[in-house]
Amino acid sequence: VTVVLGVSCHYHDAAAALLQDGALVAAAQEERFSRRKGDARIPVRAIDFCLRNAGLEPGDVDYVSFYEKPLLKLQRTLATMRQSWPGSARVARASLRNWVGSRLWIRDSLSRAAGIPPDRVLFIRHHESHAASAALCSPFDESAVLTIDGVGEWTTATVGTATTPRTGGGPSAIQLDSELRFPHSVGLLYSAFTQFLGFEVNEGEYKVMGLAAYGEPRFRDKLDRVVRVYDDGSIELALEHFDFLSSLDHMFSPKLVDLLGVPPREPDAPFDVDTPAGIDAVYADIASSVQLLTEDIVVAMARTASRNARSRNLCMAGGVALNGIANRRVLDEAGFDNLFIAPAAGDAGGALGAALFAEHVILGRPRAFEMNDAYWGAEYQEADVDAALASDGVTAERIDDEDRLADRVARELVDGRIVAWFQGRFEWGPRALGNRSILADPRDPGMKAAVNARVKYREPFRPFAPSILADHAGDFVDPSYLKQAPTKYMLMVLPVLDGARDKIAATVHGGTVRIQQVDSGASDRYARLLSAFHGLTGVPAVLNTSFNLRGEPIVASPADALSTFNRSGIDMLVLGTHVISKR
Amino acid sequence: MSSTSGKPRHRRRLAVSGFGSLAVGAVLILRRAGRSIETRNHTTNWSPVERDEPTLREARRML
C-alpha cells in the first residue's frame, strides 16, 4: 500500500488529505479541529486525524506532498517588496518574520509531522495542485483545465489540459499551457472589492456575491478603467487602483475610491435590506458590477481553455471556482457540455490536489478514484456523543428507528422550528451538505430573516441554499444542469423555474438558487429526512445552511455542536439518533 | 585551521566573511527577484508555462 499525505498551509485554510493506493481515505481542514476560522498553521490536527482514520501512525507515510513551491513564492514576495520599496517596508518586516519563523523550514516541519525523511517531502506547484484537485477527482478521462485564484507562487490563473484515464487507461498527465502572472489576478481583484465593501478578505467574497443580487451593474463601465480584459480572458490590472503590493491592510488605493466616487463601506456597518436604499444601494450596485466583471472574465478564460483543449469537459479549481454564478455562465457560454468542480475548490483543496498529482503524475500510478461525495472528514462515535451530552448535563431522546427519526424532525421543520443536523463524517470544502447543517422550512419566506437573525447572527441579505431530492430537482431548475457535479456541492447558481419559487421561497435569491441535489446513496439519512418532509408538505426540499455561528468554523465534534446549539436560537439539535430540544 | 580558529582575530575574520557571504547571497536573490518581476510584472496576456518535467527529483525541489 502506498500512502501519500497532501498538505496545504501557511496562507489560509490549512488542510490535510490522505491517499492509500490512490484512493482518498480522509480529508479535513485544520480549522475544524483547532476551532480557529481560516487557520493557516501547519495542520497537525488534520494530519493526525487523517493518519488515525486510516489506522496509520507517523512513519507509515511514503510521501508528503505540499501544495506549492515555497521558494518560488519567496522569490515573488521579495520581488514585490523590492518593486514597491520603501512603501513595502512594513509588509517586508512582517513577511520576512513569517518566512524566517516557519515557512522556510516547511520541509523539516512536514517531515517531522509525518515521521519520514526530508527527501520524502515533495513540492507541487500551486496551480498544478489546484488542477489535480479537480481533474483527478473528476469522472472525465480527458478534460480542459482552468484554474483561477488570488495568487500561487507567481501564477494567478492557468489554462491547460488533463489526461486522467481511470483503471487500465494508462498514466495521467496534467499540462498547464498558459498562465497569468502576479499581480494581474482575478482573485485579488475580487478580494480588493470585497474589502472596499466592508467585508473580510478571504472570508467575505461570498457576501459580495450575495449582495450583488440586490444591485444593478451600473459601475461596470467604470471598472474597465480598473482592469483591462482581453478577448482571450487574460487581464491587466491598472495597479494605481490597488495597494496590495505595498500594504498589509489595504488592497485598494485612494484612486479606486476617487474613481467610484463613494467612500469604502465601514467594516461591519449594518446594511439596509431587503430593499437597499441610499448608500447601501450604491454598494449593492458596486457588488453587482464587480460580480458581472468577474463572470465576464471567467467566461472568456473558459472559452480560451475550450479552444486550447478541444474537449467538451472542463475541470475548474481555485478560489474563484467557488463563484456559482460564474460557473453557470461558463457552462452556458464557454462551449463545454460537462463541468466538474470539487467541493473544496480553494486552497484547502490544494492539499488533496498535491497528493493526487504526486500519486498519478509524479509516481505515475494508475488512477481509479473518482469523487462522488464530500463526506471525507471526521466521524464521531456514540461514546463521543454520550460524553458530550454528559459533560453538558443534557438529556437527549434517542430515536433509533430511521423512519421515525426522519418523521419527527420533518414535523419540527413543518412547525417552523430551526433544526441543527449532525450526522456522519463532516464535509470536505466550505459547504455544509447535510452532515453539519442547520435546516429550516424553505416554504416560509420569513425563514431567511429568522435564521439570519436568530441563529447565524449575520447580514440579513445573506442567502440560503436549498437541499433538494435529486429525483425531484428537475421540478425546480432546468433539468439539463442536474447531471453536473457542481449541483451536488452548492457550486452552481441556477434560475428557479416559474411556479416553483413559492415552494422554496426562503432559498430563492434574485430568482436563483445555489442548489444542492441530494442523492440518496451519498447521504442516506439526510435523503430520508427530505423524503419525510416531502411526504408532509409536498415539497422535497429543506433550507440548508452551515452549522456554525458567524465568524466560527463549521462544527466538527458533538461538543462543538452542543456549544453552538446552546449559544444560538436553534430549536432542536439532532446528533446522530439523539434528539435534543430546547422546549 | 583548528589550531588557529580560537584566536580572536581569526574568529572576527570568519564572522566577517560569513556575514559577507550572507549579504552577497541576499543581494543575488534580490537581483534575481528584481529581474523576475521586471520580466513578469509587465505580462499583460497569457504567457506560456515554463516548467521542468514533473519528476520525483523536480518535485523534491522547493524552487
mmCIF file of N, CA, C and O in Angstrom, chain A residues 297-338:
data_model
loop_
_atom_site.group_PDB
_atom_site.id
_atom_site.type_symbol
_atom_site.label_atom_id
_atom_site.label_comp_id
_atom_site.label_asym_id
_atom_site.label_seq_id
_atom_site.Cartn_x
_atom_site.Cartn_y
_atom_site.Cartn_z
ATOM 1 N N ILE A 297 -14.920 37.820 -17.192
ATOM 2 C CA ILE A 297 -13.522 37.371 -17.303
ATOM 3 C C ILE A 297 -13.452 35.839 -17.266
ATOM 4 O O ILE A 297 -12.784 35.215 -18.091
ATOM 5 N N VAL A 298 -14.173 35.248 -16.320
ATOM 6 C CA VAL A 298 -14.106 33.786 -16.165
ATOM 7 C C VAL A 298 -14.641 33.090 -17.422
ATOM 8 O O VAL A 298 -14.057 32.108 -17.902
ATOM 9 N N VAL A 299 -15.724 33.625 -17.975
ATOM 10 C CA VAL A 299 -16.275 33.027 -19.198
ATOM 11 C C VAL A 299 -15.266 33.142 -20.343
ATOM 12 O O VAL A 299 -15.035 32.179 -21.090
ATOM 13 N N ALA A 300 -14.627 34.311 -20.483
ATOM 14 C CA ALA A 300 -13.637 34.490 -21.553
ATOM 15 C C ALA A 300 -12.445 33.550 -21.352
ATOM 16 O O ALA A 300 -11.926 32.967 -22.312
ATOM 17 N N MET A 301 -12.010 33.383 -20.097
ATOM 18 C CA MET A 301 -10.915 32.432 -19.825
ATOM 19 C C MET A 301 -11.338 31.007 -20.193
ATOM 20 O O MET A 301 -10.550 30.241 -20.762
ATOM 21 N N ALA A 302 -12.582 30.658 -19.844
ATOM 22 C CA ALA A 302 -13.061 29.301 -20.124
ATOM 23 C C ALA A 302 -13.145 29.061 -21.636
ATOM 24 O O ALA A 302 -12.866 27.958 -22.119
ATOM 25 N N ARG A 303 -13.498 30.100 -22.388
ATOM 26 C CA ARG A 303 -13.517 29.947 -23.856
ATOM 27 C C ARG A 303 -12.101 29.659 -24.374
ATOM 28 O O ARG A 303 -11.907 28.838 -25.276
ATOM 29 N N THR A 304 -11.129 30.350 -23.788
ATOM 30 C CA THR A 304 -9.736 30.094 -24.179
ATOM 31 C C THR A 304 -9.346 28.655 -23.837
ATOM 32 O O THR A 304 -8.698 27.969 -24.630
ATOM 33 N N ALA A 305 -9.774 28.200 -22.660
ATOM 34 C CA ALA A 305 -9.493 26.809 -22.263
ATOM 35 C C ALA A 305 -10.132 25.837 -23.249
ATOM 36 O O ALA A 305 -9.552 24.809 -23.610
ATOM 37 N N SER A 306 -11.334 26.181 -23.711
ATOM 38 C CA SER A 306 -12.057 25.327 -24.646
ATOM 39 C C SER A 306 -11.332 25.255 -25.995
ATOM 40 O O SER A 306 -11.121 24.174 -26.545
ATOM 41 N N ARG A 307 -10.906 26.411 -26.521
ATOM 42 C CA ARG A 307 -10.185 26.444 -27.807
ATOM 43 C C ARG A 307 -8.871 25.669 -27.694
ATOM 44 O O ARG A 307 -8.485 24.941 -28.593
ATOM 45 N N ASN A 308 -8.226 25.852 -26.551
ATOM 46 C CA ASN A 308 -6.915 25.253 -26.320
ATOM 47 C C ASN A 308 -6.992 23.727 -26.248
ATOM 48 O O ASN A 308 -6.161 23.020 -26.814
ATOM 49 N N ALA A 309 -8.026 23.221 -25.567
ATOM 50 C CA ALA A 309 -8.061 21.789 -25.261
ATOM 51 C C ALA A 309 -8.882 20.990 -26.253
ATOM 52 O O ALA A 309 -8.709 19.790 -26.389
ATOM 53 N N ARG A 310 -9.798 21.614 -26.921
ATOM 54 C CA ARG A 310 -10.719 20.916 -27.824
ATOM 55 C C ARG A 310 -11.413 19.753 -27.117
ATOM 56 O O ARG A 310 -11.555 18.664 -27.669
ATOM 57 N N SER A 311 -11.792 19.993 -25.850
ATOM 58 C CA SER A 311 -12.523 18.976 -25.099
ATOM 59 C C SER A 311 -13.886 19.544 -24.748
ATOM 60 O O SER A 311 -14.049 20.756 -24.617
ATOM 61 N N ARG A 312 -14.867 18.677 -24.556
ATOM 62 C CA ARG A 312 -16.197 19.134 -24.127
ATOM 63 C C ARG A 312 -16.316 19.082 -22.605
ATOM 64 O O ARG A 312 -17.362 19.385 -22.053
ATOM 65 N N ASN A 313 -15.244 18.636 -21.929
ATOM 66 C CA ASN A 313 -15.257 18.556 -20.462
ATOM 67 C C ASN A 313 -14.347 19.632 -19.889
ATOM 68 O O ASN A 313 -13.240 19.828 -20.388
ATOM 69 N N LEU A 314 -14.801 20.284 -18.847
ATOM 70 C CA LEU A 314 -13.962 21.293 -18.186
ATOM 71 C C LEU A 314 -13.836 20.970 -16.697
ATOM 72 O O LEU A 314 -14.845 20.711 -16.023
ATOM 73 N N CYS A 315 -12.597 21.015 -16.190
ATOM 74 C CA CYS A 315 -12.348 20.932 -14.751
ATOM 75 C C CYS A 315 -11.887 22.302 -14.276
ATOM 76 O O CYS A 315 -10.930 22.860 -14.827
ATOM 77 N N MET A 316 -12.576 22.832 -13.282
ATOM 78 C CA MET A 316 -12.212 24.145 -12.749
ATOM 79 C C MET A 316 -11.794 24.017 -11.288
ATOM 80 O O MET A 316 -12.361 23.231 -10.529
ATOM 81 N N ALA A 317 -10.843 24.853 -10.877
ATOM 82 C CA ALA A 317 -10.430 24.887 -9.467
ATOM 83 C C ALA A 317 -9.816 26.240 -9.148
ATOM 84 O O ALA A 317 -9.633 27.078 -10.036
ATOM 85 N N GLY A 318 -9.514 26.441 -7.849
ATOM 86 C CA GLY A 318 -9.047 27.744 -7.371
ATOM 87 C C GLY A 318 -10.217 28.458 -6.718
ATOM 88 O O GLY A 318 -11.385 28.133 -6.980
ATOM 89 N N GLY A 319 -9.914 29.413 -5.856
ATOM 90 C CA GLY A 319 -10.960 30.072 -5.089
ATOM 91 C C GLY A 319 -12.062 30.673 -5.944
ATOM 92 O O GLY A 319 -13.241 30.677 -5.548
ATOM 93 N N VAL A 320 -11.722 31.161 -7.138
ATOM 94 C CA VAL A 320 -12.733 31.796 -7.993
ATOM 95 C C VAL A 320 -13.747 30.766 -8.490
ATOM 96 O O VAL A 320 -14.884 31.113 -8.824
ATOM 97 N N ALA A 321 -13.367 29.486 -8.501
ATOM 98 C CA ALA A 321 -14.300 28.433 -8.934
ATOM 99 C C ALA A 321 -15.406 28.198 -7.911
ATOM 100 O O ALA A 321 -16.321 27.401 -8.150
ATOM 101 N N LEU A 322 -15.346 28.881 -6.772
ATOM 102 C CA LEU A 322 -16.453 28.813 -5.810
ATOM 103 C C LEU A 322 -17.559 29.793 -6.168
ATOM 104 O O LEU A 322 -18.590 29.840 -5.500
ATOM 105 N N ASN A 323 -17.355 30.593 -7.225
ATOM 106 C CA ASN A 323 -18.360 31.582 -7.632
ATOM 107 C C ASN A 323 -19.421 30.890 -8.503
ATOM 108 O O ASN A 323 -19.250 30.699 -9.714
ATOM 109 N N GLY A 324 -20.529 30.517 -7.867
ATOM 110 C CA GLY A 324 -21.537 29.686 -8.516
ATOM 111 C C GLY A 324 -22.253 30.351 -9.675
ATOM 112 O O GLY A 324 -22.742 29.663 -10.587
ATOM 113 N N ILE A 325 -22.325 31.671 -9.677
ATOM 114 C CA ILE A 325 -22.984 32.359 -10.793
ATOM 115 C C ILE A 325 -22.071 32.296 -12.021
ATOM 116 O O ILE A 325 -22.511 31.985 -13.134
ATOM 117 N N ALA A 326 -20.788 32.587 -11.818
ATOM 118 C CA ALA A 326 -19.829 32.495 -12.928
ATOM 119 C C ALA A 326 -19.798 31.067 -13.473
ATOM 120 O O ALA A 326 -19.726 30.869 -14.690
ATOM 121 N N ASN A 327 -19.885 30.078 -12.582
ATOM 122 C CA ASN A 327 -19.820 28.680 -13.034
ATOM 123 C C ASN A 327 -20.970 28.343 -13.974
ATOM 124 O O ASN A 327 -20.796 27.628 -14.953
ATOM 125 N N ARG A 328 -22.166 28.843 -13.640
ATOM 126 C CA ARG A 328 -23.297 28.562 -14.532
ATOM 127 C C ARG A 328 -23.075 29.224 -15.892
ATOM 128 O O ARG A 328 -23.326 28.641 -16.946
ATOM 129 N N ARG A 329 -22.578 30.453 -15.885
ATOM 130 C CA ARG A 329 -22.339 31.138 -17.164
ATOM 131 C C ARG A 329 -21.260 30.424 -17.985
ATOM 132 O O ARG A 329 -21.342 30.383 -19.208
ATOM 133 N N VAL A 330 -20.263 29.853 -17.320
ATOM 134 C CA VAL A 330 -19.239 29.083 -18.041
ATOM 135 C C VAL A 330 -19.905 27.934 -18.794
ATOM 136 O O VAL A 330 -19.638 27.708 -19.973
ATOM 137 N N LEU A 331 -20.788 27.226 -18.101
ATOM 138 C CA LEU A 331 -21.463 26.094 -18.735
ATOM 139 C C LEU A 331 -22.349 26.564 -19.890
ATOM 140 O O LEU A 331 -22.430 25.914 -20.934
ATOM 141 N N ASP A 332 -23.002 27.709 -19.705
ATOM 142 C CA ASP A 332 -23.914 28.226 -20.733
ATOM 143 C C ASP A 332 -23.170 28.772 -21.949
ATOM 144 O O ASP A 332 -23.653 28.687 -23.068
ATOM 145 N N GLU A 333 -21.998 29.392 -21.719
ATOM 146 C CA GLU A 333 -21.442 30.243 -22.773
ATOM 147 C C GLU A 333 -20.061 29.846 -23.298
ATOM 148 O O GLU A 333 -19.603 30.423 -24.283
ATOM 149 N N ALA A 334 -19.390 28.898 -22.628
ATOM 150 C CA ALA A 334 -17.976 28.697 -22.983
ATOM 151 C C ALA A 334 -17.722 27.484 -23.871
ATOM 152 O O ALA A 334 -16.573 27.196 -24.205
ATOM 153 N N GLY A 335 -18.771 26.758 -24.256
ATOM 154 C CA GLY A 335 -18.568 25.667 -25.204
ATOM 155 C C GLY A 335 -18.279 24.314 -24.585
ATOM 156 O O GLY A 335 -17.680 23.459 -25.236
ATOM 157 N N PHE A 336 -18.686 24.117 -23.352
ATOM 158 C CA PHE A 336 -18.490 22.816 -22.697
ATOM 159 C C PHE A 336 -19.837 22.128 -22.454
ATOM 160 O O PHE A 336 -20.850 22.795 -22.218
ATOM 161 N N ASP A 337 -19.804 20.787 -22.477
ATOM 162 C CA ASP A 337 -21.000 20.013 -22.136
ATOM 163 C C ASP A 337 -21.003 19.623 -20.668
ATOM 164 O O ASP A 337 -22.060 19.407 -20.080
ATOM 165 N N ASN A 338 -19.808 19.467 -20.110
ATOM 166 C CA ASN A 338 -19.702 18.966 -18.740
ATOM 167 C C ASN A 338 -18.714 19.808 -17.940
ATOM 168 O O ASN A 338 -17.664 20.193 -18.460
#
